[in-house]
CSV table of C-alpha atoms in Angstrom, one decimal:
chain,number,residue,atom,x,y,z
A,1,MET,CA,0.0,0.0,0.0
A,2,GLY,CA,1.5,3.3,-1.1
A,3,GLY,CA,0.2,5.4,1.8
A,4,GLY,CA,3.1,4.3,4.0
A,5,TRP,CA,5.5,6.0,1.6
A,6,ALA,CA,3.6,9.3,1.9
A,7,ALA,CA,3.9,9.1,5.7
A,8,THR,CA,7.6,8.1,5.5
A,9,ARG,CA,8.4,10.9,3.1
A,10,VAL,CA,6.9,13.6,5.4
A,11,ALA,CA,8.3,12.1,8.6
A,12,TYR,CA,11.8,11.6,7.2
A,13,ALA,CA,11.9,15.2,5.7
A,14,LEU,CA,10.7,16.8,8.9
A,15,VAL,CA,13.2,14.9,11.1
A,16,CYS,CA,16.1,15.6,8.8
A,17,LEU,CA,15.2,19.3,8.7
A,18,TRP,CA,15.1,19.3,12.5
A,19,ALA,CA,18.6,17.7,12.6
A,20,HIS,CA,20.1,19.6,9.7
A,21,VAL,CA,18.9,23.2,10.0
A,22,PRO,CA,20.8,24.0,13.3
A,23,ARG,CA,24.1,23.0,11.6
A,24,VAL,CA,24.2,26.5,10.2
A,25,THR,CA,25.4,27.7,13.6
A,26,ARG,CA,28.4,25.3,13.5
A,27,ILE,CA,29.6,25.7,10.0
A,28,ALA,CA,32.8,27.6,10.7
A,29,ASP,CA,33.8,25.1,13.4
A,30,ALA,CA,32.6,21.8,12.0
A,31,TYR,CA,32.9,22.1,8.3
A,32,ALA,CA,35.2,25.0,7.4
A,33,ALA,CA,37.9,25.1,10.2
A,34,ASP,CA,41.2,26.2,8.7
A,35,ASP,CA,43.3,24.6,11.5
A,36,MET,CA,41.9,21.1,11.4
A,37,ARG,CA,41.5,19.0,8.3
A,38,PHE,CA,40.8,15.3,8.0
A,39,SER,CA,40.7,13.2,4.9
A,40,ARG,CA,39.0,9.8,4.9
A,41,GLY,CA,37.5,7.5,2.3
A,42,PRO,CA,35.6,6.6,0.4
A,43,LEU,CA,35.2,10.3,-0.4
A,44,TRP,CA,38.6,12.0,0.0
A,45,LEU,CA,37.1,15.4,-0.1
A,46,ASP,CA,39.8,17.3,1.8
A,47,ASP,CA,42.4,16.0,-0.6
A,48,PHE,CA,40.9,18.1,-3.4
A,49,TRP,CA,38.6,20.7,-1.9
A,50,CYS,CA,38.6,22.3,1.5
A,51,MET,CA,35.3,24.0,2.4
A,52,THR,CA,35.3,27.7,3.3
A,53,VAL,CA,32.5,29.3,5.4
A,54,PRO,CA,30.8,30.6,2.2
A,55,SER,CA,31.0,27.3,0.3
A,56,ALA,CA,29.9,25.3,3.4
A,57,THR,CA,27.0,27.7,3.9
A,58,ALA,CA,26.0,27.1,0.2
A,59,VAL,CA,26.1,23.3,0.8
A,60,TRP,CA,24.0,23.7,3.9
A,61,ALA,CA,21.5,25.9,2.0
A,62,THR,CA,21.4,23.4,-0.9
A,63,ALA,CA,20.7,20.5,1.5
A,64,THR,CA,17.9,22.5,3.2
A,65,THR,CA,16.4,23.3,-0.2
A,66,GLY,CA,16.4,19.6,-1.1
A,67,LEU,CA,14.7,18.6,2.1
A,68,LEU,CA,12.0,21.3,1.5
A,69,GLY,CA,11.4,19.9,-1.9
A,70,LEU,CA,11.1,16.4,-0.5
A,71,LEU,CA,8.6,17.7,2.1
A,72,TRP,CA,6.6,19.4,-0.5
A,73,GLY,CA,6.3,16.2,-2.5
A,74,GLY,CA,5.0,15.8,-6.1
A,75,ARG,CA,7.5,16.5,-8.8
A,76,ALA,CA,9.8,18.1,-6.3
A,77,ALA,CA,10.2,15.0,-4.1
A,78,LYS,CA,12.8,13.0,-6.1
A,79,PRO,CA,15.0,16.0,-7.1
A,80,GLY,CA,14.8,17.2,-3.6
A,81,LEU,CA,15.8,13.8,-2.2
A,82,LEU,CA,18.8,13.5,-4.6
A,83,THR,CA,19.9,17.1,-3.8
A,84,TRP,CA,19.7,16.4,-0.1
A,85,LEU,CA,21.6,13.1,-0.5
A,86,VAL,CA,24.5,14.7,-2.4
A,87,ALA,CA,24.8,17.8,-0.1
A,88,SER,CA,24.6,15.5,3.0
A,89,TRP,CA,27.4,13.4,1.6
A,90,LEU,CA,29.5,16.5,1.1
A,91,PHE,CA,29.0,17.5,4.7
A,92,MET,CA,29.9,14.0,5.9
A,93,SER,CA,33.0,14.0,3.9
A,94,ALA,CA,34.0,17.3,5.4
A,95,GLU,CA,33.4,15.9,8.9
A,96,ALA,CA,35.5,12.8,8.1
A,97,LEU,CA,36.2,11.3,11.6
A,98,ASN,CA,33.0,12.8,13.2
A,99,ILE,CA,30.4,11.0,11.1
A,100,LYS,CA,27.6,10.0,13.4
A,101,ALA,CA,25.2,7.1,13.4
A,102,TYR,CA,22.2,9.1,12.3
A,103,ASP,CA,24.2,10.6,9.4
A,104,ARG,CA,24.8,7.1,8.1
A,105,LEU,CA,21.2,6.0,8.8
A,106,TRP,CA,19.5,8.9,7.0
A,107,THR,CA,21.7,8.2,4.0
A,108,TRP,CA,20.7,4.6,3.8
A,109,ILE,CA,17.1,5.4,4.2
A,110,ALA,CA,17.4,8.0,1.4
A,111,LEU,CA,18.8,5.4,-0.9
A,112,GLY,CA,15.7,3.3,-0.3
A,113,LEU,CA,13.5,6.3,-0.9
A,114,VAL,CA,15.1,6.8,-4.3
A,115,PHE,CA,13.3,3.7,-5.6
A,116,ALA,CA,10.0,4.5,-3.8
A,117,PRO,CA,6.9,6.2,-5.3
A,118,ILE,CA,7.3,9.2,-3.1
A,119,GLY,CA,6.5,11.7,-5.9
A,120,GLU,CA,3.0,10.6,-6.4
A,121,ARG,CA,-0.1,12.2,-4.9
A,122,ALA,CA,-2.9,10.2,-3.2
A,123,LEU,CA,-0.6,7.3,-2.5
A,124,HIS,CA,-2.9,5.9,0.2
A,125,THR,CA,-5.3,4.8,-2.6
A,126,LYS,CA,-2.7,3.0,-4.6
A,127,TRP,CA,-0.8,-0.3,-4.6
A,128,ARG,CA,2.8,0.1,-5.8
A,129,SER,CA,5.9,-2.1,-6.4
A,130,PRO,CA,7.3,-3.5,-3.2
A,131,VAL,CA,10.9,-3.2,-4.3
A,132,ALA,CA,11.7,-0.1,-2.3
A,133,ARG,CA,10.0,-1.5,0.8
A,134,TRP,CA,12.1,-4.7,0.5
A,135,LEU,CA,15.2,-2.5,0.3
A,136,LEU,CA,14.3,-0.9,3.5
A,137,LEU,CA,13.4,-4.2,5.1
A,138,VAL,CA,16.9,-5.5,4.2
A,139,LEU,CA,18.5,-2.4,5.7
A,140,TYR,CA,16.5,-2.7,9.0
A,141,CYS,CA,17.0,-6.4,9.2
A,142,ALA,CA,20.8,-5.9,8.9
A,143,LEU,CA,20.7,-3.0,11.3
A,144,TYR,CA,18.7,-4.6,14.1
A,145,GLY,CA,19.8,-8.2,13.4
A,146,SER,CA,23.6,-7.5,13.5
A,147,THR,CA,23.4,-5.4,16.7
A,148,GLY,CA,21.1,-7.8,18.4
A,149,TRP,CA,23.0,-10.9,17.7
A,150,LEU,CA,26.3,-9.2,18.7
A,151,LYS,CA,24.7,-8.3,22.0
A,152,LEU,CA,23.4,-11.8,22.5
A,153,LEU,CA,26.6,-13.7,21.6
A,154,GLU,CA,29.4,-11.3,22.6
A,155,GLU,CA,28.2,-9.4,25.6
A,156,PRO,CA,26.4,-11.4,28.3
A,157,ARG,CA,26.2,-8.3,30.6
A,158,TRP,CA,23.3,-7.1,28.4
A,159,TRP,CA,21.2,-9.7,30.3
A,160,THR,CA,22.0,-8.2,33.6
A,161,GLY,CA,21.5,-4.6,32.5
A,162,GLU,CA,25.1,-3.6,33.3
A,163,VAL,CA,25.9,-2.5,29.7
A,164,LEU,CA,22.8,-0.3,29.5
A,165,ALA,CA,23.6,1.2,32.9
A,166,TYR,CA,27.1,2.1,31.7
A,167,HIS,CA,25.7,3.7,28.5
A,168,LEU,CA,23.2,5.8,30.5
A,169,LEU,CA,26.2,7.3,32.4
A,170,HIS,CA,28.5,7.7,29.3
A,171,PRO,CA,29.9,11.3,29.1
A,172,TRP,CA,29.4,11.5,25.3
A,173,PHE,CA,25.9,10.2,24.9
A,174,GLY,CA,24.5,9.6,28.4
A,175,SER,CA,24.1,11.7,31.5
A,176,PHE,CA,20.5,12.7,30.9
A,177,PRO,CA,19.0,13.3,34.4
A,178,ILE,CA,16.3,10.6,33.9
A,179,GLY,CA,18.9,8.3,32.5
A,180,VAL,CA,21.2,8.8,35.5
A,181,TRP,CA,18.3,8.1,37.8
A,182,VAL,CA,17.5,4.8,35.9
A,183,SER,CA,21.1,3.7,35.7
A,184,ASP,CA,21.5,2.3,39.2
A,185,LYS,CA,18.1,0.5,39.2
A,186,ALA,CA,18.6,-3.0,38.0
A,187,TRP,CA,14.9,-3.7,38.2
A,188,LEU,CA,14.6,-1.2,35.3
A,189,THR,CA,17.8,-1.6,33.3
A,190,ALA,CA,17.6,-5.4,33.2
A,191,PRO,CA,14.1,-5.7,31.6
A,192,MET,CA,14.9,-2.7,29.3
A,193,SER,CA,18.0,-4.6,28.2
A,194,TRP,CA,16.0,-7.8,27.6
A,195,TRP,CA,13.5,-5.8,25.5
A,196,THR,CA,16.2,-4.3,23.4
A,197,VAL,CA,18.1,-7.6,22.7
A,198,ILE,CA,15.0,-9.7,22.1
A,199,PHE,CA,13.5,-7.1,19.7
A,200,GLU,CA,16.7,-6.8,17.7
A,201,VAL,CA,17.3,-10.5,17.5
A,202,VAL,CA,13.8,-11.4,16.4
A,203,PHE,CA,13.2,-8.5,14.0
A,204,PRO,CA,14.7,-10.1,10.9
A,205,PHE,CA,12.4,-13.1,11.4
A,206,LEU,CA,9.1,-11.7,12.5
A,207,VAL,CA,8.8,-8.4,10.5
A,208,PHE,CA,7.6,-10.4,7.4
A,209,PHE,CA,4.5,-11.9,9.2
A,210,ARG,CA,1.4,-9.9,8.6
A,211,ARG,CA,-0.1,-10.4,12.1
A,212,LEU,CA,3.2,-9.8,14.0
A,213,ASN,CA,4.5,-6.9,11.8
A,214,PRO,CA,2.5,-4.0,13.4
A,215,TRP,CA,3.2,-5.3,17.0
A,216,LEU,CA,6.9,-5.7,16.2
A,217,LEU,CA,7.1,-2.1,14.9
A,218,PHE,CA,5.2,-0.9,18.0
A,219,ALA,CA,7.9,-2.6,20.1
A,220,GLY,CA,10.5,-0.8,18.1
A,221,LEU,CA,8.7,2.5,18.7
A,222,LEU,CA,8.8,1.9,22.5
A,223,MET,CA,12.5,1.0,22.3
A,224,HIS,CA,13.4,4.1,20.4
A,225,PHE,CA,11.2,6.3,22.6
A,226,GLY,CA,13.2,4.9,25.5
A,227,ILE,CA,16.5,5.8,23.8
A,228,LEU,CA,15.3,9.3,23.0
A,229,SER,CA,14.2,9.8,26.6
A,230,LEU,CA,17.2,8.4,28.4
A,231,MET,CA,20.2,9.2,26.1
A,232,ASP,CA,21.7,12.0,24.1
A,233,VAL,CA,22.0,10.3,20.7
A,234,GLY,CA,20.7,13.2,18.7
A,235,PRO,CA,17.9,12.5,16.2
A,236,PHE,CA,18.9,8.8,15.7
A,237,SER,CA,15.7,7.4,17.1
A,238,LEU,CA,13.5,9.8,15.2
A,239,ILE,CA,15.4,9.0,11.9
A,240,ALA,CA,15.0,5.3,12.6
A,241,VAL,CA,11.2,5.4,13.2
A,242,SER,CA,10.6,7.8,10.3
A,243,ALA,CA,10.7,4.9,7.9
A,244,TYR,CA,8.4,2.6,10.0
A,245,PRO,CA,5.2,3.6,8.0
A,246,ALA,CA,6.9,2.1,4.9
A,247,LEU,CA,7.8,-1.1,6.8
A,248,LEU,CA,4.2,-1.7,7.9
A,249,HIS,CA,2.7,-4.7,6.1
A,250,PRO,CA,0.8,-3.4,3.1
A,251,GLU,CA,-2.5,-5.1,4.0
A,252,VAL,CA,-2.2,-3.7,7.6
A,253,ALA,CA,-1.4,-0.2,6.2
A,254,ARG,CA,-4.4,-0.4,3.9
A,255,GLY,CA,-6.6,-1.2,6.9
A,256,VAL,CA,-5.2,1.7,8.8
A,257,TRP,CA,-5.9,4.1,6.0
A,258,GLU,CA,-9.4,2.8,5.5
A,259,ARG,CA,-10.2,3.3,9.2
A,260,TRP,CA,-8.7,6.8,9.1
A,261,GLU,CA,-10.9,7.7,6.1
A,262,ARG,CA,-14.0,6.3,7.9
A,263,PHE,CA,-13.1,8.4,10.9
A,264,GLN,CA,-12.8,11.5,8.8
A,265,ALA,CA,-16.1,10.8,7.1
A,266,THR,CA,-18.1,9.8,10.2
A,267,GLY,CA,-16.2,11.2,13.1
A,268,ARG,CA,-15.4,7.7,14.5
A,269,THR,CA,-13.9,4.4,13.5
A,270,GLY,CA,-15.7,1.2,13.2
A,271,ALA,CA,-19.4,1.1,12.0
A,272,PRO,CA,-20.6,3.3,9.2
A,273,SER,CA,-22.8,6.3,9.9
A,274,ALA,CA,-26.6,6.2,9.9
A,275,GLY,CA,-28.1,5.4,6.6
A,276,GLU,CA,-24.9,3.8,5.3
A,277,GLN,CA,-24.1,0.1,4.9
A,278,GLU,CA,-21.0,-1.8,4.4
A,279,PRO,CA,-20.8,-3.2,0.8
A,280,ASP,CA,-21.0,-6.8,1.9
A,281,ALA,CA,-24.0,-6.1,4.1
A,282,ALA,CA,-25.8,-4.3,1.3
A,283,ARG,CA,-25.4,-7.3,-0.9
């Protein structure tokens, strides 16, 4: 069902804008510092071009324009996505050693969106090729599966909650007040750790089942909401869940849209309004 792509396009564009726009205040320090240059593959940008403040600002403005085109949709969606993708890569090349997890993730999601029907209007009424959805499913299965199985096989302290407690106190991405409060309470960190490991391990196997798919994605929402609330990892969790509408099983997504349309038409979900009949009942 194409409606998931419409929701993903809007959610992804809004989250990327929220993460990208504040970069304008850090351009001189992060992307155009004269006294610190790093060069790292696969794009050896600083070997050939060192950004200045004006050129980095132009790249920032180009990326912002691309995201606005993606958010607008229609014929502007795909050109906007490609513009954002190229400009974002330029910024990542300039950062070199400081590439963050959400930088990588929004790039991978964007590559899936390139093949998605995001430029069409009224997608919630249409069925479209599942190729792009399968690309995102492969991405998320690799993302969750690899981290989950590494936790399960290589780090037994995830089962005691010790690893999570350490991360909640980490000086780089921890130390949120609520996270510090949770960190020394094993009765919270242990079940939260179990939730994380089990979700990541089973995701590649259960996401394909129609009945389990929405519940699995709901479990992922709870996990990412916990990360967002307890840790300072930037927009990573919001970027991750922005593609969830496209991961929803097409038949489930169709049912969601139909219920939403009935709600808009009647002011409630479920039974049709007075004087109306379901097609099967009318026959």
